[in-house]
């Protein structure tokens, strides 16, 4: 509370001081404030750099991941760590909303699945059902229709625990693993995250193991009706009535046929699905390097009878423990680790700052990234691009089968920027190989998905299993903007030539602009993130600041600025019936995105930018850093949100550094070495 009051007073005081200053006095006051803020922030982030050169910050989701961690321990019948469970319990209790349940993002509304899992985990830890917080949670769950309103993934967990029957879970027969690639439903036709989650689930659905649950904890009290009589989940709001009815009819036939599958064929299908998983277990980094897939892989190996002390089971289990964060009083489990993303973005911020110390630190970071480029493994993406050489970076420490187009573009731009700054070609072979791979991953329409090319079989989001609506990885404006930025940074003027990949990407991106001038942000909340990404790409591609799309986007950003000078956007802006911007309290990361977008649009010397810079300066903490509790990133729209703890560090630093550079140029001053050298970000 004291920090909040201090920041509020600083915001008000700085605003008044800048308002009273004029001309040279204003320039001097602002320059001094910028220099001091940047020096303080640089000291802080450089102290957080790991000895080997990289950064990795906490990556926080909602209550579901730590709750599932607790439930996994008891599913396996492991001896629970009482101290760790107590810390996770405190974390879960703190996240409980005023509505009694648990939200998907900070300050969000009640979510049925998050609430059921959190309640189940707390009861498993030992919280008494009649404790006040448990009673409130139970009342909220029942008031919203009971645990039967849970999504498919929660129903799967409840079936494994014997709380509901398997008939209440959509049919996903393991024989899917035997289908040919041309079949309408094939694992190659869904996203990487869906593929790694579904493959072990196919085995679990065939074997139908039961949780050991040594404490025999049950949650029948969360159901509004008899859970044994629970039927299939209803159609999700995003699903087409006709498509859903068709797939539900197909599912009914599948359930009938499942009982007639020869035992030998079923065993073969189980072996094939398990072989797919085992080939991608990824050691102590885990299947797909994401928590849901890791958990399913551990449960699959357990169901297959692999002893926990066997190498593949032991490594898979350790991969999950590597995601734990222990804060002393609290603990939680992360959905994955983000070292490549954090390190690449921090490198851009440091190169923007342009001081010798910052540039040196960025060089050490890029050297750390160098050996992580994936050059030898042709991952699942190769099924659609068989002739393409590998050359990308993954999001995590190691995830060779699933490099990330977005990470690769950001790393390549940082390396190219560093080489240009230092007059070297140190990273040229890496950048060229990355550019080749990103170019080869371009979709037919001109955009890019995050991990797959042309992963656009949208009918699959209508199958009963896909009530989360995130089965696919289609091209998105934010990822496509970054790839376009990379192409034109590596080859200036590429958009001027018709029908080039860059020209096709620019045309695709312009078609995605919303009527109000914004762009949809798939991987960040939301339109602020998408609009920042797109404006940077348009500027890099050569669109002038007077171009209509640029003017409209800058006008939209100016129109949604908060009264305090910052920007914020709520996660509810992803709702299906979106009708306009969803305001939220200002956050450092979203304010930085808006400022970077406006500056890319040529709006540096405007009241909106000056007020936004003032807000960032005033919100900087005594330690040189910024704080935000809100989830400003997106895992899956309407389902899963993320809070990158690094976002409130490198994005404000980046925005302030760019503003200082552009102010110097605007007043005829010399730009700091290397600052502003990256045209696309």
XYZ file of C-alpha atoms in Angstrom:
681
model
C 0.000 0.000 0.000
C 2.808 2.430 0.872
C 4.433 1.755 -2.521
C 1.111 2.476 -4.273
C 0.651 5.757 -2.397
C 4.260 6.701 -3.086
C 3.804 6.019 -6.812
C 0.559 7.998 -6.892
C 2.219 10.991 -5.249
C 5.162 10.746 -7.650
C 2.779 10.592 -10.632
C 0.936 13.689 -9.466
C 4.115 15.547 -8.503
C 5.917 14.841 -11.753
C 2.877 15.770 -13.804
C 2.627 19.135 -12.008
C 6.367 19.762 -12.345
C 6.369 19.069 -16.082
C 3.206 21.108 -16.537
C 4.817 24.137 -14.847
C 8.035 23.857 -16.877
C 8.291 25.489 -20.297
C 10.736 25.427 -23.186
C 14.311 24.827 -22.142
C 13.312 24.271 -18.532
C 10.966 21.486 -19.611
C 13.652 19.910 -21.812
C 16.227 20.030 -19.046
C 13.846 18.635 -16.423
C 12.692 15.818 -18.642
C 16.176 14.929 -19.855
C 17.443 14.775 -16.298
C 14.523 12.583 -15.250
C 15.058 10.249 -18.208
C 18.769 9.910 -17.622
C 18.292 9.168 -13.938
C 15.476 6.674 -14.557
C 17.403 4.820 -17.249
C 20.573 4.637 -15.206
C 18.618 3.296 -12.227
C 16.729 0.744 -14.338
C 19.904 -0.422 -16.080
C 21.641 -0.991 -12.764
C 18.676 -3.055 -11.605
C 18.285 -5.314 -14.656
C 22.016 -5.816 -15.106
C 22.215 -7.051 -11.528
C 19.659 -9.729 -12.503
C 21.661 -11.066 -15.441
C 22.800 -14.631 -14.824
C 26.542 -15.320 -14.750
C 26.363 -17.070 -18.137
C 24.683 -14.023 -19.725
C 20.988 -14.826 -19.833
C 17.875 -13.639 -18.042
C 14.903 -15.701 -16.950
C 12.028 -14.321 -14.939
C 9.057 -15.935 -13.270
C 6.174 -16.837 -15.562
C 2.920 -16.962 -13.654
C -0.475 -18.193 -14.806
C -3.557 -18.728 -12.614
C -4.524 -21.105 -9.821
C -4.922 -24.118 -12.099
C -1.230 -24.965 -12.576
C -0.235 -25.074 -8.869
C -3.506 -26.862 -8.075
C -2.777 -29.490 -10.711
C 0.724 -29.906 -9.327
C -0.705 -30.783 -5.903
C -3.193 -33.171 -7.463
C -0.480 -34.853 -9.563
C 1.508 -35.691 -6.443
C -1.518 -37.427 -4.930
C -2.516 -39.018 -8.227
C 0.873 -40.739 -8.265
C 0.649 -41.611 -4.583
C 3.924 -39.844 -3.809
C 4.834 -38.800 -0.296
C 3.782 -35.169 -0.293
C 6.162 -32.446 0.858
C 4.103 -30.891 3.675
C 6.120 -27.688 3.686
C 5.747 -27.190 -0.068
C 2.022 -27.948 0.064
C 1.558 -25.407 2.850
C 3.231 -22.744 0.710
C 1.120 -23.622 -2.338
C -1.956 -23.509 -0.125
C -1.141 -19.959 0.979
C -0.622 -18.980 -2.654
C -3.989 -20.451 -3.696
C -5.862 -18.812 -0.827
C -4.417 -15.431 -1.755
C -5.648 -15.774 -5.338
C -9.252 -16.453 -4.306
C -11.489 -13.724 -5.694
C -14.051 -11.615 -3.899
C -16.694 -13.648 -5.750
C -15.583 -16.727 -3.799
C -14.075 -18.583 -6.726
C -10.833 -18.242 -8.642
C -10.260 -16.081 -11.746
C -8.120 -16.683 -14.813
C -6.320 -13.349 -14.477
C -5.738 -10.724 -11.808
C -9.031 -9.097 -10.905
C -10.971 -11.319 -13.281
C -14.370 -12.915 -12.832
C -15.267 -16.361 -11.564
C -14.007 -19.313 -13.614
C -15.547 -22.751 -12.990
C -12.530 -24.925 -13.824
C -9.992 -22.830 -11.933
C -12.336 -22.789 -8.939
C -12.939 -26.546 -8.897
C -9.228 -27.347 -9.203
C -8.197 -24.828 -6.538
C -10.849 -26.116 -4.098
C -9.846 -29.736 -4.793
C -6.149 -28.946 -4.240
C -6.812 -27.052 -0.996
C -8.942 -29.889 0.329
C -6.194 -32.309 -0.666
C -3.651 -30.168 1.201
C -5.832 -30.410 4.289
C -8.088 -27.342 4.344
C -11.309 -28.193 6.168
C -14.433 -28.005 3.977
C -16.155 -25.883 6.619
C -13.338 -23.322 6.754
C -14.694 -19.885 5.726
C -12.710 -19.648 2.469
C -13.704 -23.188 1.487
C -17.358 -22.565 2.286
C -17.288 -19.395 0.169
C -15.645 -21.275 -2.693
C -18.148 -24.111 -2.527
C -21.064 -21.678 -2.457
C -19.691 -19.848 -5.499
C -19.170 -23.077 -7.447
C -22.686 -24.309 -6.700
C -24.192 -20.904 -7.452
C -22.605 -21.080 -10.903
C -24.005 -24.527 -11.695
C -21.589 -26.793 -9.859
C -18.480 -28.687 -10.905
C -20.405 -30.034 -13.886
C -19.735 -26.667 -15.577
C -16.029 -27.481 -15.720
C -14.242 -27.642 -19.052
C -13.041 -30.799 -20.768
C -9.559 -30.818 -19.241
C -11.008 -30.532 -15.751
C -13.467 -33.327 -16.535
C -10.521 -35.504 -17.561
C -8.844 -34.847 -14.222
C -12.080 -35.622 -12.375
C -12.473 -38.870 -14.335
C -8.925 -39.913 -13.414
C -9.844 -39.297 -9.785
C -13.080 -41.254 -10.141
C -15.270 -38.234 -9.391
C -17.165 -38.612 -12.661
C -17.529 -41.378 -15.224
C -15.598 -41.506 -18.474
C -18.857 -41.124 -20.384
C -18.824 -37.469 -19.261
C -15.512 -36.953 -21.100
C -15.456 -36.498 -24.905
C -14.393 -39.625 -26.718
C -10.812 -39.463 -28.014
C -10.007 -43.051 -29.021
C -6.334 -43.985 -28.990
C -6.744 -45.343 -32.527
C -6.434 -41.697 -33.629
C -2.692 -42.383 -33.439
C -3.062 -44.790 -36.379
C -4.957 -42.477 -38.721
C -3.266 -41.434 -41.993
C -2.162 -37.844 -42.472
C -4.923 -37.091 -44.983
C -7.656 -37.927 -42.462
C -9.766 -34.911 -41.331
C -8.569 -35.381 -37.755
C -4.886 -36.092 -37.411
C -2.381 -34.994 -34.781
C -0.440 -33.089 -37.444
C -3.505 -30.909 -38.024
C -3.521 -29.412 -34.522
C -1.077 -27.070 -32.806
C 2.095 -28.192 -31.085
C 0.642 -27.591 -27.633
C -2.483 -29.570 -28.492
C -0.456 -32.395 -30.014
C 1.800 -32.820 -26.987
C -1.144 -32.641 -24.594
C -3.450 -34.944 -26.565
C -1.001 -37.748 -27.458
C -0.488 -38.989 -23.863
C -4.178 -38.354 -23.131
C -5.075 -40.865 -25.834
C -3.233 -43.534 -23.853
C -4.816 -42.443 -20.574
C -8.258 -42.529 -22.158
C -7.666 -46.070 -23.391
C -6.229 -47.422 -20.131
C -8.419 -45.323 -17.789
C -6.194 -45.510 -14.719
C -7.398 -44.276 -11.338
C -5.586 -41.869 -9.060
C -4.021 -43.514 -6.029
C -5.270 -40.648 -3.864
C -3.878 -42.016 -0.576
C -5.777 -39.415 1.452
C -9.043 -40.511 -0.254
C -10.128 -36.912 -0.779
C -13.370 -36.525 -2.723
C -15.282 -33.436 -3.865
C -18.816 -34.705 -4.458
C -20.062 -31.643 -2.561
C -19.159 -29.441 -5.519
C -21.730 -31.029 -7.845
C -25.222 -29.617 -8.123
C -26.531 -33.034 -9.186
C -25.376 -36.650 -8.950
C -21.904 -36.718 -10.585
C -22.404 -40.365 -11.533
C -25.205 -39.267 -13.846
C -23.240 -36.439 -15.448
C -23.632 -36.330 -19.208
C -21.555 -34.765 -21.942
C -20.449 -31.142 -21.748
C -22.636 -28.735 -23.722
C -21.550 -26.877 -26.826
C -19.053 -24.110 -26.062
C -19.993 -20.553 -27.096
C -17.363 -20.411 -29.847
C -18.594 -23.614 -31.490
C -20.916 -23.706 -34.485
C -24.254 -25.398 -33.807
C -24.168 -27.359 -37.049
C -20.528 -28.431 -36.821
C -20.893 -29.342 -33.163
C -24.014 -31.401 -33.848
C -22.166 -33.203 -36.629
C -19.161 -34.010 -34.442
C -21.355 -35.039 -31.521
C -23.096 -37.524 -33.838
C -19.693 -38.809 -35.003
C -18.632 -39.128 -31.375
C -21.672 -41.273 -30.605
C -20.687 -43.655 -33.376
C -17.087 -43.696 -32.124
C -18.259 -44.697 -28.629
C -20.180 -47.597 -30.125
C -17.255 -48.739 -32.240
C -14.760 -48.459 -29.360
C -16.238 -51.529 -27.688
C -15.629 -53.553 -30.852
C -11.998 -52.628 -31.479
C -9.846 -55.783 -31.502
C -7.516 -55.960 -28.513
C -4.498 -56.366 -30.765
C -5.339 -53.187 -32.697
C -5.842 -51.267 -29.480
C -2.479 -52.406 -28.131
C -0.839 -51.316 -31.375
C -2.506 -47.895 -31.137
C -1.368 -47.473 -27.535
C 2.168 -48.371 -28.573
C 2.090 -45.830 -31.407
C 0.764 -43.000 -29.230
C 3.284 -43.824 -26.501
C 6.107 -43.958 -29.055
C 5.185 -40.472 -30.267
C 5.428 -39.170 -26.700
C 8.616 -41.040 -25.845
C 10.400 -39.671 -28.902
C 9.720 -36.165 -27.625
C 10.104 -36.527 -23.848
C 12.898 -33.937 -23.917
C 14.647 -35.163 -20.765
C 14.499 -32.835 -17.768
C 12.965 -30.119 -19.926
C 9.795 -32.163 -20.386
C 7.403 -33.029 -23.205
C 6.854 -29.871 -25.218
C 8.493 -28.024 -22.273
C 4.984 -27.075 -21.093
C 3.329 -28.160 -17.857
C 0.089 -29.781 -19.148
C 1.947 -32.005 -21.595
C 4.574 -32.881 -18.966
C 1.896 -33.968 -16.477
C 0.103 -36.084 -19.055
C 3.399 -37.717 -20.070
C 4.211 -38.647 -16.448
C 0.712 -40.058 -15.961
C 0.946 -41.977 -19.234
C 4.255 -43.611 -18.253
C 2.776 -44.483 -14.874
C -0.281 -46.051 -16.539
C 1.998 -48.076 -18.800
C 3.676 -49.537 -15.728
C 6.994 -47.717 -16.048
C 8.479 -47.526 -12.562
C 9.101 -43.998 -11.216
C 12.805 -44.718 -10.763
C 13.273 -45.678 -14.419
C 15.263 -43.020 -16.340
C 12.498 -41.728 -18.608
C 9.932 -41.516 -15.802
C 12.365 -39.960 -13.355
C 13.502 -37.317 -15.860
C 9.931 -36.519 -16.874
C 8.955 -36.077 -13.236
C 11.981 -33.871 -12.480
C 11.024 -31.660 -15.416
C 7.845 -30.705 -13.579
C 9.655 -29.888 -10.350
C 11.938 -27.530 -12.287
C 8.887 -25.320 -12.803
C 8.351 -24.733 -9.074
C 8.921 -21.276 -7.609
C 9.491 -21.047 -3.858
C 9.096 -17.523 -2.507
C 9.676 -18.482 1.095
C 6.163 -17.949 2.408
C 4.414 -19.049 -0.782
C 5.140 -21.369 -3.679
C 3.574 -22.049 -7.046
C 4.239 -23.910 -10.284
C 4.947 -22.153 -13.567
C 3.367 -23.277 -16.864
C 6.821 -23.255 -18.510
C 10.117 -21.358 -18.493
C 10.836 -18.326 -20.696
C 14.632 -17.794 -20.872
C 14.982 -17.255 -24.628
C 12.082 -14.810 -24.795
C 13.247 -12.885 -21.718
C 16.862 -12.765 -22.885
C 16.054 -11.667 -26.439
C 13.682 -8.906 -25.375
C 16.066 -7.673 -22.680
C 18.808 -7.558 -25.326
C 16.683 -5.235 -27.461
C 16.040 -2.973 -24.477
C 19.752 -2.816 -23.661
C 20.745 -2.126 -27.255
C 18.173 0.647 -27.257
C 19.715 2.132 -24.114
C 23.017 2.167 -25.976
C 25.477 2.665 -23.119
C 28.752 0.709 -23.298
C 27.775 -1.339 -20.249
C 24.348 -2.131 -21.692
C 25.793 -3.088 -25.061
C 28.351 -5.359 -23.421
C 25.630 -7.086 -21.384
C 23.508 -7.545 -24.527
C 26.510 -9.105 -26.272
C 26.959 -11.628 -23.479
C 23.238 -12.408 -23.660
C 23.356 -12.968 -27.417
C 26.403 -15.187 -27.022
C 24.375 -17.258 -24.552
C 21.618 -17.588 -27.152
C 24.042 -18.591 -29.894
C 24.322 -22.348 -29.162
C 20.577 -22.634 -28.544
C 19.745 -22.238 -32.228
C 18.185 -25.511 -33.409
C 20.087 -26.648 -36.486
C 19.857 -30.446 -36.507
C 16.372 -31.442 -35.344
C 13.567 -31.351 -37.886
C 10.616 -30.920 -35.576
C 6.926 -31.544 -36.131
C 6.759 -28.373 -38.225
C 8.698 -30.311 -40.872
C 5.620 -32.352 -41.788
C 4.258 -29.294 -43.603
C 7.644 -27.929 -44.659
C 9.646 -31.084 -45.527
C 12.326 -29.300 -47.541
C 13.024 -26.560 -45.012
C 16.230 -26.614 -42.955
C 15.897 -26.081 -39.195
C 17.148 -22.750 -37.903
C 14.885 -21.474 -35.146
C 15.024 -20.900 -31.421
C 12.636 -22.383 -28.884
C 10.971 -20.376 -26.145
C 12.461 -22.501 -23.349
C 15.955 -23.737 -22.477
C 15.460 -26.784 -24.670
C 12.546 -27.794 -26.889
C 14.144 -28.924 -30.129
C 11.007 -30.361 -31.719
C 9.095 -27.107 -31.280
C 11.033 -23.933 -32.153
C 9.061 -20.704 -32.006
C 8.757 -18.406 -35.023
C 8.192 -15.353 -32.808
C 11.258 -16.013 -30.629
C 13.351 -16.696 -33.702
C 12.437 -13.389 -35.339
C 13.148 -11.448 -32.135
C 16.513 -13.171 -31.570
C 17.555 -12.672 -35.195
C 16.696 -8.971 -35.084
C 18.674 -8.503 -31.869
C 21.720 -10.291 -33.299
C 21.548 -8.352 -36.549
C 21.145 -5.126 -34.609
C 24.152 -5.901 -32.395
C 26.338 -6.718 -35.408
C 25.371 -3.503 -37.161
C 26.016 -1.497 -34.027
C 29.496 -2.939 -33.534
C 30.410 -3.082 -37.216
C 30.797 -6.860 -37.051
C 29.387 -9.969 -38.681
C 29.676 -12.122 -35.597
C 26.124 -13.449 -35.818
C 25.606 -13.297 -39.575
C 25.483 -17.094 -40.196
C 22.948 -17.522 -37.365
C 20.797 -14.654 -38.581
C 20.811 -15.897 -42.173
C 19.821 -19.409 -41.091
C 17.067 -18.002 -38.852
C 15.790 -15.810 -41.671
C 15.684 -18.807 -43.997
C 13.625 -20.799 -41.492
C 11.203 -17.988 -40.674
C 10.713 -17.290 -44.379
C 9.975 -20.971 -44.981
C 7.350 -20.967 -42.218
C 5.261 -18.249 -43.877
C 1.657 -19.333 -44.387
C -0.034 -19.315 -47.759
C -1.981 -16.131 -47.001
C 1.144 -14.164 -46.072
C 1.071 -14.303 -42.252
C 2.750 -16.528 -39.678
C 1.611 -18.777 -36.857
C 3.734 -19.219 -33.756
C 4.917 -22.828 -34.234
C 3.184 -24.224 -37.304
C 2.615 -23.273 -40.931
C -0.922 -23.277 -42.344
C -2.396 -24.784 -39.177
C -5.847 -23.501 -40.090
C -8.261 -26.455 -39.988
C -10.768 -24.333 -38.065
C -13.505 -26.963 -38.186
C -11.546 -28.892 -35.557
C -12.344 -26.279 -32.913
C -15.919 -27.588 -33.103
C -15.192 -31.116 -31.886
C -16.537 -31.741 -28.345
C -13.008 -32.062 -26.983
C -12.118 -28.511 -28.147
C -14.355 -26.544 -25.791
C -11.309 -24.358 -25.021
C -11.205 -23.199 -28.653
C -7.407 -23.261 -28.799
C -6.703 -26.404 -30.787
C -4.992 -24.599 -33.670
C -2.105 -22.232 -34.404
C -3.297 -19.970 -37.245
C -1.400 -16.860 -38.414
C -1.760 -13.870 -36.092
C -1.073 -10.173 -36.440
C 1.482 -9.925 -33.635
C 3.676 -12.834 -34.765
C 3.314 -11.821 -38.423
C 4.304 -8.245 -37.604
C 7.481 -9.439 -35.916
C 8.361 -11.646 -38.889
C 7.719 -8.796 -41.312
C 9.922 -6.552 -39.159
C 12.693 -9.121 -39.335
C 12.449 -9.468 -43.118
C 12.720 -5.742 -43.777
C 15.434 -5.265 -41.156
C 17.535 -7.908 -42.882
C 16.641 -6.671 -46.361
C 15.532 -3.007 -46.413
C 13.100 -2.166 -49.177
C 11.865 -5.755 -49.487
C 8.232 -4.611 -49.391
C 8.712 -2.377 -52.418
C 8.991 -5.346 -54.734
C 5.602 -6.928 -55.535
C 4.823 -10.507 -54.592
C 7.883 -10.873 -52.365
C 7.317 -12.582 -48.995
C 7.640 -9.204 -47.282
C 5.115 -7.561 -49.609
C 2.670 -10.428 -49.058
C 3.160 -10.132 -45.307
C 2.516 -6.392 -45.376
C -0.669 -6.875 -47.386
C -1.844 -9.585 -44.982
C -1.136 -7.420 -41.946
C -3.012 -4.452 -43.365
C -6.035 -6.675 -43.989
C -6.090 -7.599 -40.293
C -6.542 -4.042 -39.030
C -9.776 -3.606 -37.073
C -12.325 -0.951 -37.992
C -11.312 1.184 -35.017
C -7.675 1.187 -36.170
C -6.279 -1.435 -33.772
C -4.921 -4.942 -34.293
C -5.854 -8.054 -32.340
C -3.114 -9.326 -30.031
C -3.004 -13.111 -29.825
C -0.073 -13.468 -27.425
C -0.427 -10.269 -25.396
C -3.395 -8.464 -23.850
C -4.669 -7.479 -26.310
C -5.322 -4.770 -28.862
C -2.580 -2.617 -27.317
C -0.121 -5.476 -27.847
C -1.295 -6.189 -31.386
C -1.291 -2.518 -32.360
C 2.224 -1.932 -30.993
C 3.477 -4.949 -32.946
C 1.793 -3.869 -36.171
C 2.857 -0.212 -35.985
C 6.501 -1.196 -35.545
C 6.269 -3.448 -38.591
C 4.517 -0.819 -40.718
C 7.179 1.729 -39.889
C 9.930 -0.737 -40.721
C 8.193 -1.634 -43.974
C 8.290 1.977 -45.104
C 4.758 3.230 -44.498
C 4.923 6.905 -43.695
C 3.519 8.418 -40.533
C 0.796 10.008 -42.664
C -0.368 6.675 -44.119
C -4.027 6.063 -43.291
C -3.515 2.763 -41.382
C -0.799 4.371 -39.251
C -2.866 7.472 -38.516
C -5.888 5.394 -37.537
C -3.858 3.160 -35.237
C -2.119 6.090 -33.535
C -5.474 7.790 -33.082
C -6.892 4.680 -31.446
C -3.981 4.432 -29.018
C -4.397 8.084 -28.092
C -8.119 7.654 -27.558
C -7.768 4.819 -25.025
C -5.113 6.455 -22.850
C -6.080 6.422 -19.184
C -6.621 9.650 -17.279
C -3.423 9.060 -15.282
C -1.357 9.026 -18.489
C -0.763 5.301 -18.712
C -2.446 2.507 -20.631
C -4.140 -0.692 -19.518
C -6.404 -3.305 -21.062
C -8.435 -6.013 -19.379
C -8.292 -9.695 -20.288
C -12.049 -9.635 -20.858
C -11.397 -7.881 -24.179
C -11.067 -11.401 -25.622
C -14.708 -12.202 -24.969
C -16.581 -13.473 -27.993
C -19.077 -10.604 -27.956
C -16.344 -7.946 -27.947
C -17.795 -4.563 -28.806
C -14.941 -2.224 -27.939
C -11.896 -1.590 -25.829
C -12.071 -2.964 -22.290
C -10.381 -0.437 -19.988
C -8.186 -1.451 -17.073
C -5.788 0.253 -14.666
C -2.538 1.372 -16.237
C 0.301 -1.162 -16.251
C 3.994 -0.630 -17.039
C 4.131 -3.181 -19.860
C 0.973 -2.048 -21.656
C 1.974 1.593 -21.251
C 5.363 0.802 -22.769
C 3.746 -1.007 -25.715
C 1.461 1.951 -26.401
C 4.388 4.373 -26.239
C 6.561 2.260 -28.529
C 3.655 2.023 -30.963
C 3.015 5.763 -30.935
C 6.694 6.532 -31.393
C 6.817 4.112 -34.336
C 3.891 6.084 -35.768
C 5.851 9.340 -35.507
C 3.865 10.673 -32.547
C 6.852 11.219 -30.273
C 6.357 14.937 -29.643
C 2.706 14.709 -28.579
C 0.885 15.241 -25.275
C -0.136 11.567 -25.183
C 3.460 10.350 -25.338
C 4.718 12.945 -22.881
C 2.021 11.961 -20.387
C 2.788 8.282 -20.871
C 6.501 8.862 -20.317
C 5.633 10.871 -17.214
C 3.548 7.974 -15.915
C 6.416 5.504 -16.401
C 8.903 7.830 -14.718
C 6.614 8.299 -11.753
C 5.844 4.605 -11.365
C 9.464 3.499 -11.210
C 10.232 1.985 -7.819
C 13.042 2.884 -5.489
C 14.916 -0.190 -6.731
C 14.793 1.085 -10.316
C 12.137 -1.404 -11.420
C 8.425 -1.366 -12.142
C 5.735 -3.615 -10.655
C 2.522 -4.991 -12.093
C 0.125 -7.604 -10.760
C -1.997 -7.874 -13.891
C -1.710 -10.636 -16.450
C -0.743 -8.766 -19.620
C 0.070 -11.796 -21.779
C -2.079 -14.490 -23.288
C -1.656 -18.233 -23.403
C -5.069 -18.956 -24.905
C -7.798 -16.375 -25.303
C -10.595 -16.696 -22.714
C -8.894 -19.758 -21.215
C -5.336 -19.117 -20.059
C -3.512 -15.883 -19.265
C 0.097 -15.174 -18.314
C 2.007 -12.742 -16.158
C 5.601 -12.412 -17.349
C 7.523 -10.910 -14.461
C 10.088 -9.642 -16.971
C 7.571 -7.554 -18.915
C 7.507 -4.822 -16.256
C 11.309 -4.649 -16.482
C 12.468 -4.621 -20.075
C 9.497 -2.979 -21.814
C 9.466 0.247 -19.709
C 13.263 0.439 -20.008
C 12.944 0.021 -23.764
C 10.262 2.713 -24.122
C 12.149 5.266 -22.034
C 15.384 4.602 -23.924
C 13.708 5.031 -27.305
C 12.014 8.223 -26.183
C 15.330 9.655 -25.022
C 16.889 8.799 -28.382
C 14.071 10.324 -30.421
C 14.037 13.470 -28.282
C 17.753 13.894 -28.937
C 17.220 13.576 -32.663
C 14.245 15.917 -32.605
C 16.286 18.636 -30.932
C 19.176 18.132 -33.316
C 21.215 16.135 -30.836
C 23.214 13.068 -31.655
C 21.603 9.725 -30.964
C 23.367 7.472 -28.502
C 25.339 4.708 -30.235
C 23.099 1.871 -31.292
C 19.912 3.271 -29.822
C 16.988 3.012 -32.177
C 19.015 0.840 -34.534
C 16.395 -1.886 -34.660
C 13.870 -0.641 -37.174
C 11.182 -3.220 -36.526
C 10.775 -3.286 -32.765
